[in-house]
XYZ file of C-alpha atoms in Angstrom:
735
model
C 0.075 0.270 0.156
C 2.615 2.477 0.169
C 3.233 2.368 -3.701
C -0.155 3.491 -3.469
C 0.253 6.489 -1.124
C 3.470 7.717 -2.069
C 1.826 7.753 -6.257
C -0.873 9.758 -5.047
C 1.337 12.427 -3.683
C 3.419 12.305 -6.184
C 0.444 13.389 -8.179
C -0.724 15.866 -6.129
C 2.709 18.194 -6.249
C 2.182 18.847 -9.704
C -0.928 21.124 -9.016
C -0.691 24.771 -8.342
C -1.987 26.073 -5.292
C -1.861 29.329 -3.320
C 0.922 29.365 -0.506
C -1.230 29.874 3.001
C 0.129 32.077 5.497
C 1.656 30.228 8.333
C -0.437 31.012 11.240
C -2.983 29.985 13.337
C -6.260 29.926 11.856
C -6.211 32.834 9.391
C -9.638 33.511 7.800
C -9.688 34.752 3.867
C -9.241 38.247 2.521
C -11.947 40.341 3.449
C -13.103 43.281 1.124
C -13.589 46.658 3.378
C -14.799 49.119 1.150
C -17.438 48.173 -1.621
C -19.246 49.537 -4.116
C -22.466 48.668 -2.244
C -21.796 49.788 1.336
C -19.753 52.575 -0.121
C -22.601 54.179 -2.117
C -21.195 57.539 -3.070
C -18.551 57.453 -0.942
C -16.507 54.990 -3.006
C -13.097 56.140 -4.079
C -9.617 55.292 -3.512
C -9.171 54.366 0.325
C -5.581 54.193 1.795
C -4.082 54.538 4.910
C -5.617 51.833 6.834
C -5.346 52.031 10.841
C -6.707 49.097 13.911
C -7.473 49.550 17.119
C -9.566 47.681 19.458
C -11.217 47.898 22.934
C -13.304 45.076 24.422
C -13.861 42.874 21.920
C -14.952 45.515 19.328
C -12.527 46.402 16.465
C -12.256 49.950 15.056
C -10.384 51.034 11.368
C -10.212 54.216 9.781
C -8.465 54.981 6.781
C -8.914 57.883 3.676
C -11.110 57.743 1.251
C -10.953 59.930 -2.158
C -14.635 60.197 -3.248
C -14.803 63.609 -4.553
C -12.554 66.167 -6.581
C -11.346 69.455 -4.982
C -10.207 72.779 -6.611
C -7.880 71.943 -9.330
C -8.612 68.630 -9.662
C -7.427 67.174 -7.097
C -9.223 64.505 -4.672
C -10.522 65.261 -1.432
C -9.516 63.164 1.115
C -12.152 62.162 3.380
C -12.221 60.210 6.814
C -13.636 56.900 7.164
C -14.578 54.497 9.544
C -15.885 50.800 10.048
C -15.725 48.572 13.061
C -16.768 44.965 13.771
C -18.601 44.077 16.915
C -17.847 40.327 16.772
C -13.797 40.770 16.800
C -12.659 40.850 13.169
C -15.496 38.276 12.094
C -18.324 40.594 10.399
C -17.942 44.742 9.504
C -20.968 46.894 9.376
C -21.079 49.542 6.677
C -18.628 52.126 6.626
C -19.346 55.515 8.051
C -18.087 58.689 6.308
C -16.722 60.521 9.470
C -15.904 64.241 7.410
C -17.505 66.227 4.372
C -14.334 68.625 3.825
C -13.148 70.211 0.860
C -10.116 69.935 1.820
C -7.635 66.875 1.910
C -7.323 65.357 5.409
C -4.677 62.620 5.859
C -2.665 60.236 7.780
C -5.766 58.685 10.255
C -4.643 57.678 13.524
C -7.399 55.816 15.477
C -7.101 54.845 19.203
C -10.162 53.109 21.271
C -10.666 52.992 25.462
C -12.854 53.573 28.208
C -13.558 57.052 27.452
C -14.456 56.292 24.007
C -13.117 55.848 20.224
C -11.083 58.478 19.134
C -9.364 59.899 15.489
C -6.720 61.904 14.886
C -5.575 63.556 11.484
C -4.377 66.494 9.547
C -4.607 67.862 6.398
C -2.476 70.426 4.378
C -4.903 73.102 3.553
C -6.765 73.768 6.516
C -5.049 76.744 7.817
C -2.469 77.100 5.730
C 0.351 74.724 6.452
C -2.171 72.111 7.646
C -4.048 71.792 11.043
C -4.784 69.046 13.605
C -8.350 67.621 13.641
C -10.275 64.994 16.143
C -13.096 63.170 16.484
C -14.840 61.068 19.510
C -17.651 58.305 19.942
C -18.351 57.686 22.917
C -20.485 54.795 22.125
C -18.198 52.100 21.038
C -18.073 53.422 17.542
C -21.969 53.413 16.607
C -23.196 54.903 13.738
C -24.994 58.270 14.530
C -22.773 58.692 17.585
C -19.845 60.390 16.434
C -19.086 63.663 17.147
C -17.922 66.867 14.891
C -14.847 67.215 14.022
C -12.622 69.944 15.870
C -9.850 71.509 14.908
C -7.285 71.088 17.834
C -4.530 72.885 16.875
C -3.545 75.047 14.010
C -0.078 75.831 13.674
C 1.768 79.073 11.493
C 3.774 76.016 10.108
C 3.264 72.829 8.339
C 1.497 70.503 11.121
C 1.224 66.860 10.269
C 1.022 63.502 11.240
C -0.944 63.395 14.560
C -0.843 60.431 16.322
C -3.403 59.589 19.013
C -3.595 56.834 22.159
C -5.952 56.033 25.230
C -3.748 55.244 28.284
C -4.968 52.693 30.896
C -7.693 54.435 32.401
C -8.970 56.052 29.020
C -6.931 59.370 28.932
C -6.495 60.554 25.444
C -3.058 61.682 24.584
C -2.182 63.294 20.830
C 1.175 63.932 19.518
C 2.341 65.306 16.103
C 5.312 67.270 14.640
C 5.051 70.949 13.401
C 7.544 73.512 11.957
C 6.285 76.390 13.989
C 8.757 77.343 16.434
C 11.715 76.804 13.415
C 10.830 77.971 9.866
C 10.843 73.821 7.769
C 12.520 72.145 10.838
C 9.630 69.770 12.111
C 9.477 69.617 16.136
C 7.138 66.841 18.113
C 3.980 68.559 19.916
C 1.919 67.022 22.447
C -0.978 67.711 24.056
C -3.191 65.362 26.215
C -7.277 65.035 27.300
C -7.995 63.544 31.427
C -11.898 64.236 30.531
C -13.056 62.448 27.402
C -12.139 64.612 25.351
C -13.793 67.698 26.512
C -10.826 70.140 27.626
C -6.862 69.638 26.696
C -4.039 71.092 28.097
C -1.821 73.425 26.717
C 0.790 72.319 23.360
C 4.184 71.733 24.576
C 7.043 71.401 22.472
C 8.896 67.979 23.223
C 11.550 68.630 20.699
C 12.586 71.985 22.495
C 16.157 70.690 23.820
C 16.921 68.927 20.793
C 18.031 71.890 18.710
C 16.918 72.785 15.271
C 16.792 69.370 13.367
C 13.831 67.525 11.787
C 11.707 65.379 14.588
C 8.997 64.211 12.499
C 5.966 61.378 12.338
C 5.850 60.303 15.937
C 3.824 56.801 17.227
C 2.733 55.910 20.366
C 2.860 52.323 22.858
C 1.273 51.807 25.617
C 3.155 48.765 27.186
C 1.880 46.024 29.441
C 3.040 47.611 32.669
C 0.623 50.719 31.350
C 3.570 53.063 30.775
C 3.546 55.383 27.502
C 6.075 55.801 25.021
C 6.745 58.241 22.067
C 8.953 56.781 18.906
C 9.404 59.378 16.098
C 12.194 59.840 13.687
C 14.800 62.366 13.409
C 17.892 63.890 12.144
C 19.962 64.973 15.324
C 22.891 63.042 14.582
C 22.910 63.431 11.118
C 25.501 65.702 10.613
C 27.455 66.784 8.389
C 23.686 66.916 6.464
C 22.070 68.722 9.639
C 18.453 68.934 9.644
C 18.279 66.419 6.694
C 18.134 62.824 6.457
C 19.926 60.462 7.444
C 17.417 59.911 9.766
C 17.162 57.582 13.041
C 14.694 56.732 15.264
C 14.253 58.055 18.870
C 12.092 57.256 21.822
C 10.884 59.168 24.831
C 9.465 57.534 28.230
C 6.179 59.426 29.631
C 6.983 60.325 33.299
C 3.788 62.119 35.091
C 0.543 62.504 33.683
C -0.465 66.395 33.762
C -4.630 66.913 33.442
C -5.004 70.458 33.460
C -3.095 73.878 32.520
C 0.691 74.541 31.141
C 2.831 71.699 30.935
C 6.444 71.673 31.535
C 7.737 68.935 29.143
C 10.807 67.910 31.154
C 8.105 66.852 33.814
C 5.994 64.755 31.876
C 8.961 63.058 29.555
C 11.988 61.752 30.138
C 14.051 64.011 28.165
C 15.875 64.375 25.817
C 14.725 61.269 23.295
C 16.550 58.071 23.253
C 18.267 56.887 20.048
C 16.367 53.191 18.955
C 18.308 52.550 16.037
C 22.259 51.916 15.074
C 22.930 55.347 13.159
C 25.672 57.109 13.224
C 28.737 56.372 14.324
C 27.522 52.403 13.763
C 26.152 53.276 10.112
C 25.961 56.160 7.728
C 22.335 54.878 6.768
C 18.437 56.487 6.720
C 15.903 54.285 8.906
C 12.564 55.484 8.271
C 9.020 54.116 8.029
C 8.322 53.436 11.815
C 6.131 51.201 13.625
C 5.836 51.001 17.187
C 4.243 48.313 19.226
C 3.701 46.839 22.553
C 4.200 43.382 23.604
C 3.611 41.650 27.055
C 5.791 41.594 30.074
C 7.241 45.045 29.236
C 8.280 44.641 25.658
C 8.636 46.989 22.812
C 8.723 46.332 19.352
C 10.448 48.469 16.428
C 9.907 48.048 13.185
C 11.541 50.202 10.221
C 13.135 50.241 6.917
C 16.871 50.996 6.508
C 19.303 51.737 3.767
C 22.323 49.863 5.642
C 22.412 47.192 2.993
C 20.390 47.697 -0.234
C 16.603 48.890 1.689
C 15.775 46.112 4.042
C 12.800 45.912 6.819
C 14.524 46.081 10.302
C 13.150 44.724 13.532
C 14.224 45.546 16.905
C 13.074 44.128 20.033
C 13.431 46.014 23.749
C 12.421 46.813 27.361
C 13.951 50.342 27.354
C 12.594 50.606 30.684
C 14.997 47.948 32.093
C 17.494 46.280 29.700
C 17.545 48.184 26.877
C 17.473 47.130 23.049
C 18.211 43.955 21.383
C 20.498 43.850 18.221
C 18.509 45.050 14.583
C 17.700 41.838 12.687
C 16.870 41.956 9.232
C 12.679 40.549 8.305
C 12.489 40.947 4.815
C 16.073 39.728 3.725
C 15.422 41.580 0.496
C 19.346 41.778 -0.008
C 22.071 44.722 -1.265
C 20.025 45.421 -4.910
C 16.568 46.443 -3.225
C 15.472 49.584 -3.902
C 14.172 52.271 -1.374
C 10.337 52.440 -0.984
C 8.779 55.031 -3.064
C 8.353 58.787 -1.910
C 4.889 58.539 -1.753
C 4.976 55.360 0.667
C 7.911 56.214 2.245
C 6.852 57.340 6.037
C 3.578 55.218 6.213
C 5.688 52.003 4.993
C 6.151 50.470 8.486
C 5.253 46.717 8.584
C 2.212 45.594 10.418
C 3.585 44.517 13.804
C 1.434 43.130 16.722
C 2.473 40.291 19.533
C -0.083 37.865 20.999
C -1.105 37.178 24.202
C 0.887 34.444 23.810
C 4.146 35.967 23.319
C 3.967 35.631 19.301
C 5.233 38.312 16.997
C 3.945 38.900 14.029
C 5.216 41.090 11.278
C 3.859 41.670 7.711
C 5.048 44.178 4.831
C 5.204 44.500 1.464
C 7.697 44.726 -1.238
C 7.046 46.948 -4.155
C 6.925 45.501 -7.293
C 4.262 47.352 -9.664
C 3.449 51.254 -10.332
C -0.179 51.243 -9.707
C -1.910 54.716 -10.525
C 1.405 56.574 -9.024
C 1.627 54.295 -6.353
C 4.079 51.628 -5.499
C 2.505 48.359 -4.795
C 3.478 44.530 -4.461
C 2.896 41.636 -2.656
C 2.676 40.730 1.207
C 4.558 39.203 3.290
C 4.735 37.675 6.350
C 6.734 36.102 9.439
C 6.263 35.345 12.955
C 8.423 34.786 15.963
C 7.345 31.812 18.194
C 8.948 33.540 21.274
C 8.771 37.167 21.440
C 10.818 38.476 18.637
C 13.896 36.417 19.682
C 13.901 34.241 16.696
C 11.969 34.008 13.152
C 10.065 31.513 10.839
C 10.594 31.896 7.345
C 8.956 34.839 5.446
C 5.813 33.495 3.217
C 3.299 35.369 0.759
C 0.229 36.916 3.289
C -2.431 37.119 0.179
C -2.432 36.142 -3.331
C -2.660 39.645 -4.628
C 0.554 41.768 -6.150
C -1.422 45.311 -5.843
C -1.095 46.047 -2.051
C 0.236 48.588 -0.201
C 0.814 49.738 3.687
C -0.422 46.550 5.861
C -1.105 47.810 9.693
C -1.712 45.015 12.063
C -2.913 44.918 16.048
C -3.247 41.922 18.271
C -6.667 41.866 20.618
C -9.006 39.043 21.977
C -7.391 36.704 21.334
C -6.819 37.486 17.434
C -4.129 39.022 15.320
C -5.674 41.643 12.991
C -4.253 42.461 9.722
C -5.956 46.057 7.603
C -4.033 47.069 3.941
C -4.724 48.780 1.083
C -5.325 46.841 -1.990
C -5.713 47.946 -5.677
C -6.983 44.178 -6.680
C -10.340 45.057 -7.421
C -10.334 47.100 -10.850
C -6.907 47.794 -10.444
C -7.678 51.789 -10.747
C -8.821 52.546 -7.274
C -7.337 50.752 -3.943
C -9.529 49.066 -1.547
C -9.316 48.544 2.291
C -8.979 44.461 2.856
C -8.755 42.964 6.084
C -7.650 39.673 7.238
C -7.719 38.043 10.610
C -6.490 34.955 12.594
C -7.409 33.003 16.020
C -5.134 32.456 18.528
C -6.948 30.544 20.245
C -5.819 27.108 20.893
C -8.088 23.648 19.907
C -10.844 22.898 22.499
C -10.952 26.753 23.922
C -14.961 27.086 24.369
C -14.816 30.202 26.266
C -11.995 32.508 24.308
C -9.902 32.334 27.783
C -7.170 31.341 25.383
C -7.073 28.054 26.838
C -8.090 24.689 26.023
C -11.025 23.233 28.039
C -11.369 19.782 28.534
C -14.319 17.379 28.102
C -15.335 14.130 29.974
C -17.820 11.222 29.147
C -19.837 8.950 31.170
C -21.781 6.603 29.191
C -24.116 6.306 31.969
C -24.142 10.148 33.051
C -23.583 12.633 30.290
C -20.986 15.182 28.870
C -19.026 17.685 31.494
C -16.865 19.982 30.226
C -13.795 22.117 32.128
C -12.493 25.553 32.190
C -8.951 25.254 32.560
C -6.122 27.265 33.720
C -3.176 25.289 33.813
C -4.194 22.271 36.076
C -6.564 24.089 37.993
C -10.490 23.830 37.200
C -12.469 26.914 36.591
C -15.840 26.382 35.883
C -17.826 23.631 34.434
C -21.236 22.194 32.911
C -22.667 18.874 32.289
C -25.477 18.045 30.016
C -27.568 14.381 29.926
C -26.641 13.367 26.635
C -28.091 9.095 25.948
C -25.364 6.520 25.722
C -25.922 5.494 22.270
C -23.839 9.171 21.455
C -20.370 9.434 20.875
C -18.241 12.354 20.696
C -16.180 12.105 17.581
C -14.406 15.581 17.328
C -14.090 18.596 18.698
C -13.719 21.928 16.770
C -14.238 25.241 15.555
C -16.571 24.955 12.408
C -18.500 28.102 12.382
C -15.035 30.309 12.900
C -15.994 31.966 15.847
C -13.114 31.146 17.633
C -14.657 28.638 20.205
C -14.782 24.796 19.954
C -17.699 23.128 18.742
C -18.191 19.353 19.350
C -19.560 16.787 16.463
C -21.404 13.669 17.530
C -22.243 10.423 15.907
C -25.144 7.882 16.723
C -23.079 5.022 17.039
C -24.766 2.931 19.732
C -28.913 2.509 20.116
C -30.025 2.205 16.709
C -26.241 2.817 15.366
C -27.514 4.383 12.150
C -24.400 6.498 11.599
C -26.317 9.675 12.091
C -23.752 12.970 12.569
C -24.498 15.861 14.788
C -22.879 19.113 15.361
C -23.425 21.408 18.531
C -21.748 25.113 17.759
C -20.620 25.808 21.371
C -20.490 29.367 23.128
C -18.753 29.002 26.718
C -20.238 26.427 28.659
C -23.490 26.436 26.877
C -24.522 24.988 23.362
C -25.437 27.838 21.189
C -26.899 25.977 17.468
C -27.612 22.392 16.945
C -27.007 21.128 13.226
C -28.041 17.618 11.657
C -25.465 16.621 9.503
C -26.923 13.756 8.166
C -26.125 10.088 8.024
C -23.513 8.211 6.621
C -23.950 4.136 7.012
C -21.449 3.080 10.357
C -20.854 -0.058 8.967
C -18.793 1.708 5.803
C -17.745 5.309 6.814
C -15.363 6.280 10.069
C -15.721 9.855 10.852
C -12.037 9.963 11.373
C -10.612 13.483 12.121
C -11.547 17.207 11.757
C -9.243 20.466 11.124
C -8.844 23.588 8.885
C -7.974 21.756 5.828
C -8.743 24.845 3.594
C -6.801 27.767 5.925
C -10.441 29.406 6.084
C -10.569 29.335 9.827
C -12.923 26.651 9.811
C -12.660 23.154 11.099
C -13.524 20.624 7.924
C -14.613 17.067 8.615
C -12.567 13.834 7.450
C -14.373 11.143 6.530
C -12.588 7.636 6.019
C -13.771 4.306 4.151
C -13.977 1.273 6.235
C -13.881 -0.953 3.365
C -11.559 0.846 0.584
C -9.632 3.095 2.632
C -11.106 6.251 0.754
C -10.420 9.320 2.325
C -13.557 11.763 2.070
C -13.642 15.271 2.811
C -16.479 17.818 3.891
C -14.963 21.452 4.005
C -17.479 23.032 6.392
C -19.065 26.426 7.620
C -20.999 26.102 10.508
C -23.373 23.178 10.151
C -22.833 23.423 6.320
C -21.259 21.616 3.720
C -19.364 24.125 1.481
C -17.171 21.701 -0.496
C -16.546 18.002 -0.644
C -14.599 15.276 -2.608
C -12.021 12.310 -1.882
C -8.601 12.966 -1.045
C -7.783 9.719 -1.810
C -7.782 5.896 -1.007
C -5.090 4.188 0.792
C -5.418 0.717 2.336
C -6.894 0.340 5.587
C -3.819 -0.800 7.207
C -3.081 2.714 7.466
C -4.954 4.411 10.006
C -5.998 8.005 10.324
C -3.926 8.991 13.758
C -4.388 12.841 13.938
C -5.206 15.896 11.593
C -3.073 19.041 12.538
C -0.946 21.642 10.809
C 2.300 19.850 10.596
C 4.438 22.317 7.842
C 2.619 25.783 9.628
C 0.942 27.052 6.250
C -1.927 27.455 8.211
C -4.040 24.295 6.660
C -4.333 20.929 8.724
C -2.708 18.271 7.722
C -3.351 14.376 7.988
C -1.484 11.974 10.093
C -1.849 8.119 9.082
C 0.105 5.141 10.789
C 0.422 2.130 9.317
C -0.486 -0.752 11.761
C 1.480 -3.579 10.074
C 4.894 -1.855 10.677
C 4.285 1.391 12.634
C 5.114 3.649 9.514
C 4.068 7.314 9.830
C 2.974 9.275 6.531
C 1.521 12.628 6.053
C -0.227 14.225 3.419
C -0.263 18.155 3.588
C -3.136 19.398 2.445
C -5.213 22.099 0.727
C -8.313 21.806 1.160
C -9.709 18.799 -0.737
C -6.527 18.539 -2.554
C -3.396 16.703 -1.717
C -0.497 19.380 -1.994
C 2.630 17.390 -0.684
C 3.299 14.338 1.217
C 5.948 12.656 3.339
C 6.613 9.900 5.971
C 9.319 10.745 9.100
C 10.175 7.146 9.584
C 8.571 4.197 11.398
C 8.305 2.924 14.866
C 7.595 -0.573 16.360
C 3.719 -0.575 17.186
C 3.928 -3.486 19.452
C 6.226 -1.154 21.457
C 5.330 2.213 20.961
C 1.925 3.987 20.265
C 1.316 7.573 18.433
C -0.616 9.464 20.905
C -1.300 12.140 18.638
C 0.199 15.789 17.084
C 0.591 18.787 18.810
C 2.732 22.253 18.930
C 5.174 21.438 21.975
C 7.408 24.019 21.196
C 5.124 27.289 19.979
C 6.430 26.854 16.146
C 2.708 26.302 14.926
C 3.916 23.399 13.645
C 2.562 20.289 15.036
C 4.981 17.720 16.913
C 4.380 13.689 17.236
C 4.274 12.487 20.739
C 4.894 9.020 21.382
C 5.061 6.576 24.872
C 6.676 3.280 25.051
C 4.204 0.549 25.910
C 6.867 -1.337 27.604
C 8.957 1.266 29.702
C 6.636 4.011 29.716
C 8.911 6.288 28.345
C 7.962 9.282 26.587
C 8.755 11.248 23.652
C 8.736 13.859 20.856
C 9.680 14.483 17.369
C 9.751 18.175 16.857
C 8.753 18.392 13.088
C 8.991 20.564 10.405
C 6.740 19.586 7.759
C 6.921 15.807 6.998
C 10.361 15.849 8.813
C 11.918 15.426 11.964
C 13.912 18.119 13.224
C 14.577 16.660 16.569
C 13.636 14.391 18.969
C 14.298 13.285 22.714
C 12.634 11.830 25.693
C 10.641 14.318 27.954
C 10.152 12.140 30.847
C 8.934 8.597 32.019
C 6.190 8.264 34.236
C 5.462 4.457 34.760
C 3.338 2.202 32.750
C 0.850 2.644 34.788
C 0.100 6.343 33.528
C -0.723 6.789 30.029
C -1.026 10.679 28.165
C -4.782 11.081 27.629
C -4.792 14.402 25.483
C -3.171 17.142 23.884
C -4.277 20.521 24.673
C -2.785 23.947 25.721
C -4.369 24.439 29.083
C -1.947 27.297 29.712
C -2.638 29.298 27.069
C 0.937 30.101 26.382
C 0.566 28.756 22.661
C 2.755 25.204 23.411
C 0.467 21.960 23.761
C 0.168 20.306 26.826
C -0.102 16.765 27.953
C -2.700 15.495 30.303
C -2.123 11.968 32.134
C -4.092 9.378 33.703
C -3.774 6.609 35.860
C -6.716 4.698 34.603
C -9.791 6.380 35.909
C -7.517 7.317 39.592
C -6.031 10.193 38.873
C -5.211 12.811 36.350
C -1.803 14.835 36.021
C -0.443 17.931 33.743
C 2.696 17.797 32.015
C 3.032 21.685 30.898
C 5.538 21.513 27.828
C 7.745 23.520 26.357
C 9.619 21.937 23.889
C 10.909 18.880 25.166
C 10.891 20.287 29.229
C 8.607 20.002 31.548
C 7.770 23.336 32.478
C 5.138 22.791 35.323
C 3.221 19.801 36.484
C 0.661 19.053 38.712
C -2.401 16.863 39.302
C -6.020 17.694 37.931
C -9.259 17.205 39.966
C -10.293 13.438 39.159
C -13.873 12.725 38.269
C -13.328 9.622 39.071
C -15.807 6.797 38.490
C -16.013 5.933 34.890
C -15.731 9.144 33.354
C -13.170 9.268 30.324
C -11.026 11.993 28.832
C -12.004 11.722 25.339
C -11.317 15.734 24.042
C -9.776 18.049 23.171
């Protein structure tokens, strides 16, 4: 049968398929600005920015629906929101109706409302700073009036707004009114929800007449505000011109009224955060500044040091400074500088999720479209907070994208960008989101739940935090029904249950419970496949749409048949191939980090392991990492034990009790080691991330008398301890 399996795989590798994003559960590209929902506002859409608070995602951008005097397009501030954390989006709202060009919106959300700040080049002459506020979570009809907050005699540009830990608003921008033709960073804040503001202060007053431009905020996990901006301060001998480097300031104290002393509000002077002179005579521009967990900060910027490449730097400047810069893009010495029209908004999308993984997106300029340099989007992730990075891969099939921005919130990573793909004449705003919740999480707390079944009593599931039971629920379900799979079939990030009737009338009927926390949300009849012929063999997101799919196995001829699912609806189906019945589907997990689940087979005769790398119903590739004697070794299943977004294999020696992990990279073993020996009376029963750190953990049981947790970090048991044991005849069935 091995020859047949290999032949099928060889044929499949010739098929064309799109490279998917290696992430946890990325959804499809979603177009936010469509002709249907924009109406008369339809125009070129650019400069997207994201914010989020309490599960609501907010998106602002500039739209060019009308022409101003002289034939120039007038930019208007637009807004859209998602009240279900990025799953669906409400129709866009137009917030301005000016006969001027609004530019570069910045958006924030917090306890005192949603605020957008932006600038323009014409009102008053030289530009002004505007804000608008919504105190009803961004709901339509609840926006205030655009308010001119600052009208400098020089140019005023690129305001950045942020809400701090208690919701107070802070705005920074750059302006040339103090020193003609030289930008300084200015600042003010409001402690009453934007009604009154402190006086404006010049944060560059002690830095000399050099250009300080394009400020950005970050609120770290300790509630500390940081301000980053580019400056030519050490750019001699060119004085107030490039090369620019990135500088940072740390917030010192909050003042809520009247005049401000900049030295009492910020630690001054600003400290250099990129190498610059005397290390290298280069230009660092296109800044992105993002917070992380444990007080970390992330900095992304383009550098001309060797060609033009995207550089990344992670730091904890409050306590330990910055790590050495890393080249994320790897474009080499011949890469061109980002086009001037895009340069200062060209910073990458950069976000760290709650599990400590850092996600970076950027675009590589390859084409000229309507005067803008556009190209493919690329993505990289770091499994360990920015220390190490997986290879870069395409993020979208589009080759006409630009300026991606991202945030992490509510268990998801959110990315928005501008894209010319619909008609190649105007750009539109697109969105893509990814769940960072583990399989088996029903409550969206980032930790898998445990499911127990007693044939005489029913079903119980436990909300876990490490080895501690947080909450539980119970339902009576007759013993003719068997829980076959746990997976998110409707794309809401919450685990669902797939039942099958295998007792009583034993007709093979399949049924879906969609879950919302510890309660059923919906019930769907999935139909009947004869129990004697078909086995419900697994589930996983095979096509990368963020929804788990169902895998069936024909017991008679070995056919593997797939239902691609959207909740209780089959959206597509087909046979992936056939293998002999000596091959058993052991697990369904993403082995190569492409965002699509793969099928793991094991041959009962000799223990050979073989993997189909899947692309929907089709096989995109295949391979076998090896074999272990099935009389001695049990393949427990697969899970991502080291947090690299690639599932690994867990083995148990039936004779000695020794437990091993194969760390995998696709179909190949990258390394292998024993992780411990609990003794022959203990058996690993489940693989689930119950700690919420992005790494799979191991639940062991000693018959029905005791339950135990190994919290894993690669080959290391980082934490261990007993779990409450239900006793009796309760069996741990999932995830």
